[in-house]
């Protein structure tokens, strides 16, 4: 039986669960915590809990959302300055790969709210100091994945658009609505999907776990992979929702990220707390 007492304040945000029978709770390895199997509709509960955390800490959530919007505008302006507007979409996808690292402060906010404490910007800013070396280890892995993706994106654009890179105002039409770019879209989708899946597997609960427990990078990433393996369909739904909310934030001229990023960040903490049991 899973020790639910480790979920401090869980009753504050958890709706009645429909977990599988306790005999189906899984401990993938002696050195890993127990992994909880949940229903496929569980991500909606995490989003609901994330929304409540946003409402409980509007200043912190708004600050993170505003930083996401400003960073996006700065990125687009920088690419335009160097006449590299065609890399806006690959860079936006790369930003999603690094999202779990940027959301540490949001995880900390939800953690403090769960403990009945009042989160402040000062407390949240200091979250990186807790198990910082191990969090940086996961961040390094995500950074390497992003650099690999950007390098591949450069090569794909050079291969398919070497003679005439698309202008920014023609970017969507040239890439998504032209028959000539179908091979480019297929190649980019397959390669990007492989990288994104690997990043999701190692990061879906690893950084919240490092923030919450005195453990190491490899144990956290192994736990994250075990969570994905044990809840494959649920994690597929969660990944789809993350992509959907982030894409919606981007197509609104990046303004929607002010809402999407804090919501996903807070919800990701509840994802971790719901799926990873006591040691």
PDB file of C-alpha atoms in Angstrom:
ATOM      1  CA  UNK A   1       0.000   0.000   0.000  1.00  0.00           C
ATOM      2  CA  UNK A   2       1.351   3.433  -0.894  1.00  0.00           C
ATOM      3  CA  UNK A   3       2.004   5.747   2.019  1.00  0.00           C
ATOM      4  CA  UNK A   4      -0.157   8.730   1.146  1.00  0.00           C
ATOM      5  CA  UNK A   5       1.019  10.554   4.258  1.00  0.00           C
ATOM      6  CA  UNK A   6       4.040  11.700   2.288  1.00  0.00           C
ATOM      7  CA  UNK A   7       1.781  13.906   0.228  1.00  0.00           C
ATOM      8  CA  UNK A   8       1.837  16.907   2.506  1.00  0.00           C
ATOM      9  CA  UNK A   9      -1.364  18.828   2.140  1.00  0.00           C
ATOM     10  CA  UNK A  10      -2.451  16.663  -0.784  1.00  0.00           C
ATOM     11  CA  UNK A  11      -6.084  17.014   0.217  1.00  0.00           C
ATOM     12  CA  UNK A  12      -5.839  20.679  -0.684  1.00  0.00           C
ATOM     13  CA  UNK A  13      -5.691  19.968  -4.372  1.00  0.00           C
ATOM     14  CA  UNK A  14      -6.372  16.324  -5.131  1.00  0.00           C
ATOM     15  CA  UNK A  15      -9.762  15.281  -6.332  1.00  0.00           C
ATOM     16  CA  UNK A  16     -10.913  11.757  -5.459  1.00  0.00           C
ATOM     17  CA  UNK A  17      -8.620   9.442  -7.333  1.00  0.00           C
ATOM     18  CA  UNK A  18      -9.389   6.301  -9.245  1.00  0.00           C
ATOM     19  CA  UNK A  19      -6.018   4.642  -8.843  1.00  0.00           C
ATOM     20  CA  UNK A  20      -5.511   1.045  -9.792  1.00  0.00           C
ATOM     21  CA  UNK A  21      -5.539  -1.573  -7.081  1.00  0.00           C
ATOM     22  CA  UNK A  22      -2.594  -1.336  -4.650  1.00  0.00           C
ATOM     23  CA  UNK A  23      -1.222  -4.616  -5.961  1.00  0.00           C
ATOM     24  CA  UNK A  24      -0.540  -2.823  -9.228  1.00  0.00           C
ATOM     25  CA  UNK A  25       1.590  -0.117  -7.626  1.00  0.00           C
ATOM     26  CA  UNK A  26       5.063  -0.541  -9.033  1.00  0.00           C
ATOM     27  CA  UNK A  27       8.525  -0.196  -7.569  1.00  0.00           C
ATOM     28  CA  UNK A  28      10.770  -0.413 -10.638  1.00  0.00           C
ATOM     29  CA  UNK A  29      14.067  -0.886  -8.777  1.00  0.00           C
ATOM     30  CA  UNK A  30      15.253  -1.064  -5.142  1.00  0.00           C
ATOM     31  CA  UNK A  31      16.948   2.334  -5.401  1.00  0.00           C
ATOM     32  CA  UNK A  32      13.908   4.096  -6.891  1.00  0.00           C
ATOM     33  CA  UNK A  33      10.773   5.331  -5.132  1.00  0.00           C
ATOM     34  CA  UNK A  34       7.437   3.666  -5.762  1.00  0.00           C
ATOM     35  CA  UNK A  35       5.633   4.690  -8.945  1.00  0.00           C
ATOM     36  CA  UNK A  36       1.890   5.150  -8.845  1.00  0.00           C
ATOM     37  CA  UNK A  37      -0.316   4.043 -11.757  1.00  0.00           C
ATOM     38  CA  UNK A  38      -3.100   6.532 -12.512  1.00  0.00           C
ATOM     39  CA  UNK A  39      -5.966   6.867 -14.975  1.00  0.00           C
ATOM     40  CA  UNK A  40      -5.521   8.475 -18.347  1.00  0.00           C
ATOM     41  CA  UNK A  41      -7.669  11.503 -17.444  1.00  0.00           C
ATOM     42  CA  UNK A  42      -5.459  12.414 -14.485  1.00  0.00           C
ATOM     43  CA  UNK A  43      -3.630  15.302 -16.283  1.00  0.00           C
ATOM     44  CA  UNK A  44      -6.813  17.362 -16.050  1.00  0.00           C
ATOM     45  CA  UNK A  45      -6.620  17.099 -12.257  1.00  0.00           C
ATOM     46  CA  UNK A  46      -3.026  18.363 -12.384  1.00  0.00           C
ATOM     47  CA  UNK A  47      -4.073  21.303 -14.545  1.00  0.00           C
ATOM     48  CA  UNK A  48      -6.917  22.113 -12.163  1.00  0.00           C
ATOM     49  CA  UNK A  49      -4.516  22.057  -9.216  1.00  0.00           C
ATOM     50  CA  UNK A  50      -2.054  24.172 -11.201  1.00  0.00           C
ATOM     51  CA  UNK A  51      -4.753  26.751 -11.867  1.00  0.00           C
ATOM     52  CA  UNK A  52      -5.523  26.964  -8.154  1.00  0.00           C
ATOM     53  CA  UNK A  53      -1.839  27.539  -7.427  1.00  0.00           C
ATOM     54  CA  UNK A  54      -1.777  30.317 -10.028  1.00  0.00           C
ATOM     55  CA  UNK A  55      -4.722  31.998  -8.332  1.00  0.00           C
ATOM     56  CA  UNK A  56      -3.081  31.570  -4.923  1.00  0.00           C
ATOM     57  CA  UNK A  57       0.220  33.138  -6.078  1.00  0.00           C
ATOM     58  CA  UNK A  58      -0.728  35.608  -8.852  1.00  0.00           C
ATOM     59  CA  UNK A  59       2.347  37.818  -8.506  1.00  0.00           C
ATOM     60  CA  UNK A  60       4.857  34.984  -8.889  1.00  0.00           C
ATOM     61  CA  UNK A  61       2.911  33.323 -11.712  1.00  0.00           C
ATOM     62  CA  UNK A  62       2.519  36.628 -13.551  1.00  0.00           C
ATOM     63  CA  UNK A  63       6.247  37.359 -13.171  1.00  0.00           C
ATOM     64  CA  UNK A  64       7.197  34.040 -14.746  1.00  0.00           C
ATOM     65  CA  UNK A  65       4.628  34.484 -17.493  1.00  0.00           C
ATOM     66  CA  UNK A  66       5.865  37.992 -18.260  1.00  0.00           C
ATOM     67  CA  UNK A  67       9.474  36.806 -18.412  1.00  0.00           C
ATOM     68  CA  UNK A  68       8.443  34.113 -20.912  1.00  0.00           C
ATOM     69  CA  UNK A  69       6.746  36.699 -23.148  1.00  0.00           C
ATOM     70  CA  UNK A  70       9.653  39.162 -22.970  1.00  0.00           C
ATOM     71  CA  UNK A  71      12.211  36.421 -23.667  1.00  0.00           C
ATOM     72  CA  UNK A  72      10.236  35.328 -26.720  1.00  0.00           C
ATOM     73  CA  UNK A  73      10.119  38.863 -28.121  1.00  0.00           C
ATOM     74  CA  UNK A  74      13.846  39.325 -27.498  1.00  0.00           C
ATOM     75  CA  UNK A  75      14.568  36.031 -29.280  1.00  0.00           C
ATOM     76  CA  UNK A  76      12.531  37.004 -32.335  1.00  0.00           C
ATOM     77  CA  UNK A  77      14.114  40.482 -32.436  1.00  0.00           C
ATOM     78  CA  UNK A  78      17.606  38.985 -32.193  1.00  0.00           C
ATOM     79  CA  UNK A  79      16.975  36.537 -35.040  1.00  0.00           C
ATOM     80  CA  UNK A  80      15.508  39.340 -37.156  1.00  0.00           C
ATOM     81  CA  UNK A  81      18.571  41.496 -36.502  1.00  0.00           C
ATOM     82  CA  UNK A  82      20.790  38.806 -38.009  1.00  0.00           C
ATOM     83  CA  UNK A  83      18.310  38.030 -40.821  1.00  0.00           C
ATOM     84  CA  UNK A  84      17.657  34.550 -39.417  1.00  0.00           C
ATOM     85  CA  UNK A  85      13.899  34.781 -38.942  1.00  0.00           C
ATOM     86  CA  UNK A  86      13.470  31.314 -40.422  1.00  0.00           C
ATOM     87  CA  UNK A  87      14.866  29.872 -37.187  1.00  0.00           C
ATOM     88  CA  UNK A  88      12.033  31.253 -35.044  1.00  0.00           C
ATOM     89  CA  UNK A  89      10.083  27.971 -35.070  1.00  0.00           C
ATOM     90  CA  UNK A  90      13.078  25.697 -34.281  1.00  0.00           C
ATOM     91  CA  UNK A  91      14.179  28.043 -31.503  1.00  0.00           C
ATOM     92  CA  UNK A  92      10.648  28.085 -30.095  1.00  0.00           C
ATOM     93  CA  UNK A  93      10.682  24.284 -30.042  1.00  0.00           C
ATOM     94  CA  UNK A  94      14.080  24.384 -28.346  1.00  0.00           C
ATOM     95  CA  UNK A  95      12.648  26.664 -25.682  1.00  0.00           C
ATOM     96  CA  UNK A  96      10.088  23.957 -24.869  1.00  0.00           C
ATOM     97  CA  UNK A  97      12.945  21.500 -24.264  1.00  0.00           C
ATOM     98  CA  UNK A  98      14.396  23.777 -21.582  1.00  0.00           C
ATOM     99  CA  UNK A  99      11.036  24.570 -20.001  1.00  0.00           C
ATOM    100  CA  UNK A 100      11.448  22.221 -16.981  1.00  0.00           C
ATOM    101  CA  UNK A 101      14.580  24.103 -15.871  1.00  0.00           C
ATOM    102  CA  UNK A 102      12.969  27.526 -16.184  1.00  0.00           C
ATOM    103  CA  UNK A 103       9.964  26.340 -14.157  1.00  0.00           C
ATOM    104  CA  UNK A 104      11.907  25.524 -10.966  1.00  0.00           C
ATOM    105  CA  UNK A 105      10.502  28.616  -9.261  1.00  0.00           C
ATOM    106  CA  UNK A 106       6.968  27.542 -10.131  1.00  0.00           C
ATOM    107  CA  UNK A 107       7.605  24.087  -8.669  1.00  0.00           C
ATOM    108  CA  UNK A 108       8.884  25.747  -5.517  1.00  0.00           C
ATOM    109  CA  UNK A 109       5.802  27.961  -5.327  1.00  0.00           C
ATOM    110  CA  UNK A 110       3.507  24.932  -5.482  1.00  0.00           C
ATOM    111  CA  UNK A 111       5.687  23.116  -2.948  1.00  0.00           C
ATOM    112  CA  UNK A 112       5.408  25.990  -0.473  1.00  0.00           C
ATOM    113  CA  UNK A 113       1.661  26.300  -0.986  1.00  0.00           C
ATOM    114  CA  UNK A 114       1.321  22.568  -0.347  1.00  0.00           C
ATOM    115  CA  UNK A 115       3.182  22.996   2.946  1.00  0.00           C
ATOM    116  CA  UNK A 116       0.857  25.824   3.974  1.00  0.00           C
ATOM    117  CA  UNK A 117       3.586  28.459   3.581  1.00  0.00           C
ATOM    118  CA  UNK A 118       3.347  31.782   1.781  1.00  0.00           C
ATOM    119  CA  UNK A 119       5.589  31.849  -1.310  1.00  0.00           C
ATOM    120  CA  UNK A 120       7.534  35.025  -2.036  1.00  0.00           C
ATOM    121  CA  UNK A 121       9.769  35.991  -4.933  1.00  0.00           C
ATOM    122  CA  UNK A 122      12.763  35.819  -2.580  1.00  0.00           C
ATOM    123  CA  UNK A 123      11.956  32.270  -1.459  1.00  0.00           C
ATOM    124  CA  UNK A 124      11.256  31.160  -5.011  1.00  0.00           C
ATOM    125  CA  UNK A 125      14.473  32.688  -6.346  1.00  0.00           C
ATOM    126  CA  UNK A 126      16.417  30.677  -3.772  1.00  0.00           C
ATOM    127  CA  UNK A 127      14.919  27.385  -4.918  1.00  0.00           C
ATOM    128  CA  UNK A 128      17.834  26.755  -7.277  1.00  0.00           C
ATOM    129  CA  UNK A 129      20.173  26.517  -4.282  1.00  0.00           C
ATOM    130  CA  UNK A 130      18.359  23.431  -2.998  1.00  0.00           C
ATOM    131  CA  UNK A 131      20.117  20.458  -4.579  1.00  0.00           C
ATOM    132  CA  UNK A 132      21.431  22.917  -7.151  1.00  0.00           C
ATOM    133  CA  UNK A 133      24.254  20.773  -8.507  1.00  0.00           C
ATOM    134  CA  UNK A 134      21.918  17.880  -9.269  1.00  0.00           C
ATOM    135  CA  UNK A 135      19.298  20.166 -10.841  1.00  0.00           C
ATOM    136  CA  UNK A 136      22.066  21.633 -12.972  1.00  0.00           C
ATOM    137  CA  UNK A 137      22.913  18.086 -14.097  1.00  0.00           C
ATOM    138  CA  UNK A 138      19.433  17.633 -15.560  1.00  0.00           C
ATOM    139  CA  UNK A 139      19.640  21.139 -16.990  1.00  0.00           C
ATOM    140  CA  UNK A 140      22.883  20.221 -18.742  1.00  0.00           C
ATOM    141  CA  UNK A 141      21.248  17.179 -20.321  1.00  0.00           C
ATOM    142  CA  UNK A 142      18.359  19.332 -21.553  1.00  0.00           C
ATOM    143  CA  UNK A 143      20.760  21.977 -22.859  1.00  0.00           C
ATOM    144  CA  UNK A 144      22.680  19.362 -24.853  1.00  0.00           C
ATOM    145  CA  UNK A 145      19.400  18.125 -26.313  1.00  0.00           C
ATOM    146  CA  UNK A 146      18.456  21.675 -27.305  1.00  0.00           C
ATOM    147  CA  UNK A 147      21.859  22.310 -28.918  1.00  0.00           C
ATOM    148  CA  UNK A 148      21.529  19.051 -30.853  1.00  0.00           C
ATOM    149  CA  UNK A 149      18.066  20.073 -32.058  1.00  0.00           C
ATOM    150  CA  UNK A 150      19.206  23.570 -33.118  1.00  0.00           C
ATOM    151  CA  UNK A 151      22.168  22.081 -34.984  1.00  0.00           C
ATOM    152  CA  UNK A 152      19.876  19.641 -36.782  1.00  0.00           C
ATOM    153  CA  UNK A 153      17.466  22.492 -37.586  1.00  0.00           C
ATOM    154  CA  UNK A 154      20.329  24.478 -39.153  1.00  0.00           C
ATOM    155  CA  UNK A 155      21.247  21.493 -41.299  1.00  0.00           C
ATOM    156  CA  UNK A 156      17.639  20.886 -42.385  1.00  0.00           C
ATOM    157  CA  UNK A 157      17.126  24.502 -43.382  1.00  0.00           C
ATOM    158  CA  UNK A 158      20.435  24.508 -45.243  1.00  0.00           C
ATOM    159  CA  UNK A 159      19.393  21.342 -47.076  1.00  0.00           C
ATOM    160  CA  UNK A 160      15.874  22.411 -48.059  1.00  0.00           C
ATOM    161  CA  UNK A 161      16.129  26.231 -48.226  1.00  0.00           C
ATOM    162  CA  UNK A 162      19.771  26.878 -49.073  1.00  0.00           C
ATOM    163  CA  UNK A 163      19.010  28.957 -52.159  1.00  0.00           C
ATOM    164  CA  UNK A 164      16.156  31.030 -50.701  1.00  0.00           C
ATOM    165  CA  UNK A 165      15.460  31.036 -46.928  1.00  0.00           C
ATOM    166  CA  UNK A 166      11.828  32.035 -46.266  1.00  0.00           C
ATOM    167  CA  UNK A 167      11.166  35.564 -45.059  1.00  0.00           C
ATOM    168  CA  UNK A 168       9.467  35.967 -41.698  1.00  0.00           C
ATOM    169  CA  UNK A 169       6.143  37.082 -43.198  1.00  0.00           C
ATOM    170  CA  UNK A 170       6.184  34.026 -45.495  1.00  0.00           C
ATOM    171  CA  UNK A 171       7.475  31.543 -42.943  1.00  0.00           C
ATOM    172  CA  UNK A 172       4.193  29.781 -42.141  1.00  0.00           C
ATOM    173  CA  UNK A 173       3.016  29.637 -45.769  1.00  0.00           C
ATOM    174  CA  UNK A 174       6.343  28.373 -47.108  1.00  0.00           C
ATOM    175  CA  UNK A 175       6.765  25.685 -44.447  1.00  0.00           C
ATOM    176  CA  UNK A 176       3.252  24.442 -43.718  1.00  0.00           C
ATOM    177  CA  UNK A 177       1.283  25.123 -46.890  1.00  0.00           C
ATOM    178  CA  UNK A 178       3.700  24.248 -49.669  1.00  0.00           C
ATOM    179  CA  UNK A 179       3.861  20.792 -51.262  1.00  0.00           C
ATOM    180  CA  UNK A 180       7.604  21.223 -51.814  1.00  0.00           C
ATOM    181  CA  UNK A 181       8.276  21.311 -48.087  1.00  0.00           C
ATOM    182  CA  UNK A 182       6.538  18.031 -47.204  1.00  0.00           C
ATOM    183  CA  UNK A 183       9.883  16.124 -46.983  1.00  0.00           C
ATOM    184  CA  UNK A 184      11.231  18.921 -44.771  1.00  0.00           C
ATOM    185  CA  UNK A 185       8.220  18.724 -42.447  1.00  0.00           C
ATOM    186  CA  UNK A 186       8.368  14.937 -42.230  1.00  0.00           C
ATOM    187  CA  UNK A 187      12.092  14.891 -41.490  1.00  0.00           C
ATOM    188  CA  UNK A 188      11.877  17.680 -38.930  1.00  0.00           C
ATOM    189  CA  UNK A 189       8.860  16.138 -37.221  1.00  0.00           C
ATOM    190  CA  UNK A 190      10.454  12.720 -36.887  1.00  0.00           C
ATOM    191  CA  UNK A 191      13.813  13.993 -35.647  1.00  0.00           C
ATOM    192  CA  UNK A 192      12.243  16.590 -33.361  1.00  0.00           C
ATOM    193  CA  UNK A 193       9.783  14.028 -32.025  1.00  0.00           C
ATOM    194  CA  UNK A 194      12.579  11.639 -31.067  1.00  0.00           C
ATOM    195  CA  UNK A 195      14.495  14.375 -29.230  1.00  0.00           C
ATOM    196  CA  UNK A 196      11.360  15.720 -27.537  1.00  0.00           C
ATOM    197  CA  UNK A 197      10.335  12.237 -26.383  1.00  0.00           C
ATOM    198  CA  UNK A 198      13.765  11.612 -24.866  1.00  0.00           C
ATOM    199  CA  UNK A 199      13.706  14.982 -23.094  1.00  0.00           C
ATOM    200  CA  UNK A 200      10.188  14.393 -21.793  1.00  0.00           C
ATOM    201  CA  UNK A 201      11.162  10.953 -20.510  1.00  0.00           C
ATOM    202  CA  UNK A 202      14.077  12.199 -18.406  1.00  0.00           C
ATOM    203  CA  UNK A 203      12.496  15.447 -17.194  1.00  0.00           C
ATOM    204  CA  UNK A 204       8.771  14.886 -16.620  1.00  0.00           C
ATOM    205  CA  UNK A 205       9.252  14.478 -12.841  1.00  0.00           C
ATOM    206  CA  UNK A 206      13.028  14.627 -12.353  1.00  0.00           C
ATOM    207  CA  UNK A 207      13.481  18.324 -11.520  1.00  0.00           C
ATOM    208  CA  UNK A 208      10.497  18.513  -9.119  1.00  0.00           C
ATOM    209  CA  UNK A 209      11.880  15.360  -7.466  1.00  0.00           C
ATOM    210  CA  UNK A 210      15.336  16.940  -7.069  1.00  0.00           C
ATOM    211  CA  UNK A 211      13.716  20.018  -5.573  1.00  0.00           C
ATOM    212  CA  UNK A 212      11.710  17.931  -3.117  1.00  0.00           C
ATOM    213  CA  UNK A 213      14.196  15.207  -2.124  1.00  0.00           C
ATOM    214  CA  UNK A 214      17.863  14.766  -1.336  1.00  0.00           C
ATOM    215  CA  UNK A 215      18.674  12.552  -4.298  1.00  0.00           C
ATOM    216  CA  UNK A 216      20.935  12.604  -7.342  1.00  0.00           C
ATOM    217  CA  UNK A 217      20.500  13.400 -11.036  1.00  0.00           C
ATOM    218  CA  UNK A 218      20.615   9.828 -12.302  1.00  0.00           C
ATOM    219  CA  UNK A 219      18.109   8.536  -9.749  1.00  0.00           C
ATOM    220  CA  UNK A 220      15.738  11.383 -10.596  1.00  0.00           C
ATOM    221  CA  UNK A 221      16.014  10.780 -14.344  1.00  0.00           C
ATOM    222  CA  UNK A 222      15.617   7.012 -13.876  1.00  0.00           C
ATOM    223  CA  UNK A 223      12.483   7.667 -11.806  1.00  0.00           C
ATOM    224  CA  UNK A 224      11.159   9.931 -14.542  1.00  0.00           C
ATOM    225  CA  UNK A 225      11.679   7.218 -17.154  1.00  0.00           C
ATOM    226  CA  UNK A 226       9.972   4.688 -14.862  1.00  0.00           C
ATOM    227  CA  UNK A 227       6.993   7.038 -14.493  1.00  0.00           C
ATOM    228  CA  UNK A 228       6.700   7.250 -18.262  1.00  0.00           C
ATOM    229  CA  UNK A 229       6.943   3.487 -18.678  1.00  0.00           C
ATOM    230  CA  UNK A 230       4.389   2.739 -15.947  1.00  0.00           C
ATOM    231  CA  UNK A 231       1.873   5.383 -17.139  1.00  0.00           C
ATOM    232  CA  UNK A 232       2.483   5.408 -20.867  1.00  0.00           C
ATOM    233  CA  UNK A 233      -0.998   6.457 -21.995  1.00  0.00           C
ATOM    234  CA  UNK A 234      -1.393   9.037 -19.239  1.00  0.00           C
ATOM    235  CA  UNK A 235       2.011  10.529 -20.020  1.00  0.00           C
ATOM    236  CA  UNK A 236       1.138  10.657 -23.728  1.00  0.00           C
ATOM    237  CA  UNK A 237      -1.939  12.717 -22.855  1.00  0.00           C
ATOM    238  CA  UNK A 238       0.116  14.943 -20.563  1.00  0.00           C
ATOM    239  CA  UNK A 239       2.768  15.514 -23.243  1.00  0.00           C
ATOM    240  CA  UNK A 240       0.055  16.348 -25.781  1.00  0.00           C
ATOM    241  CA  UNK A 241      -1.514  18.881 -23.414  1.00  0.00           C
ATOM    242  CA  UNK A 242       1.862  20.517 -22.737  1.00  0.00           C
ATOM    243  CA  UNK A 243       2.491  20.890 -26.470  1.00  0.00           C
ATOM    244  CA  UNK A 244      -1.072  22.097 -27.068  1.00  0.00           C
ATOM    245  CA  UNK A 245      -0.996  24.773 -24.355  1.00  0.00           C
ATOM    246  CA  UNK A 246       2.496  25.934 -25.332  1.00  0.00           C
ATOM    247  CA  UNK A 247       1.633  26.094 -29.028  1.00  0.00           C
ATOM    248  CA  UNK A 248      -1.522  28.048 -28.217  1.00  0.00           C
ATOM    249  CA  UNK A 249       0.615  30.478 -26.255  1.00  0.00           C
ATOM    250  CA  UNK A 250       2.970  30.937 -29.188  1.00  0.00           C
ATOM    251  CA  UNK A 251       0.385  31.410 -31.943  1.00  0.00           C
ATOM    252  CA  UNK A 252      -1.093  34.320 -29.987  1.00  0.00           C
ATOM    253  CA  UNK A 253       2.091  36.275 -30.651  1.00  0.00           C
ATOM    254  CA  UNK A 254       3.701  34.725 -27.547  1.00  0.00           C
ATOM    255  CA  UNK A 255       1.277  36.621 -25.290  1.00  0.00           C
ATOM    256  CA  UNK A 256      -0.509  33.401 -24.368  1.00  0.00           C
ATOM    257  CA  UNK A 257       2.698  32.112 -22.779  1.00  0.00           C
ATOM    258  CA  UNK A 258       1.963  34.457 -19.883  1.00  0.00           C
ATOM    259  CA  UNK A 259      -0.797  32.026 -18.952  1.00  0.00           C
ATOM    260  CA  UNK A 260       0.437  28.740 -20.428  1.00  0.00           C
ATOM    261  CA  UNK A 261       3.889  28.603 -18.822  1.00  0.00           C
ATOM    262  CA  UNK A 262       2.811  29.165 -15.191  1.00  0.00           C
ATOM    263  CA  UNK A 263      -0.133  26.789 -15.593  1.00  0.00           C
ATOM    264  CA  UNK A 264       2.049  23.970 -16.941  1.00  0.00           C
ATOM    265  CA  UNK A 265       4.749  24.639 -14.359  1.00  0.00           C
ATOM    266  CA  UNK A 266       2.415  24.426 -11.381  1.00  0.00           C
ATOM    267  CA  UNK A 267       0.601  21.419 -12.846  1.00  0.00           C
ATOM    268  CA  UNK A 268       3.924  19.617 -13.353  1.00  0.00           C
ATOM    269  CA  UNK A 269       4.563  19.760  -9.611  1.00  0.00           C
ATOM    270  CA  UNK A 270       1.249  18.041  -8.961  1.00  0.00           C
ATOM    271  CA  UNK A 271       2.073  15.494 -11.647  1.00  0.00           C
ATOM    272  CA  UNK A 272       5.214  14.592  -9.703  1.00  0.00           C
ATOM    273  CA  UNK A 273       3.430  14.428  -6.341  1.00  0.00           C
ATOM    274  CA  UNK A 274       0.679  12.262  -7.779  1.00  0.00           C
ATOM    275  CA  UNK A 275       2.938   9.729  -9.480  1.00  0.00           C
ATOM    276  CA  UNK A 276       6.002   9.365  -7.243  1.00  0.00           C
ATOM    277  CA  UNK A 277       5.360   7.685  -3.907  1.00  0.00           C
ATOM    278  CA  UNK A 278       7.338   7.617  -0.696  1.00  0.00           C
ATOM    279  CA  UNK A 279      10.825   6.114  -0.764  1.00  0.00           C
TER     280      UNK A 279
END
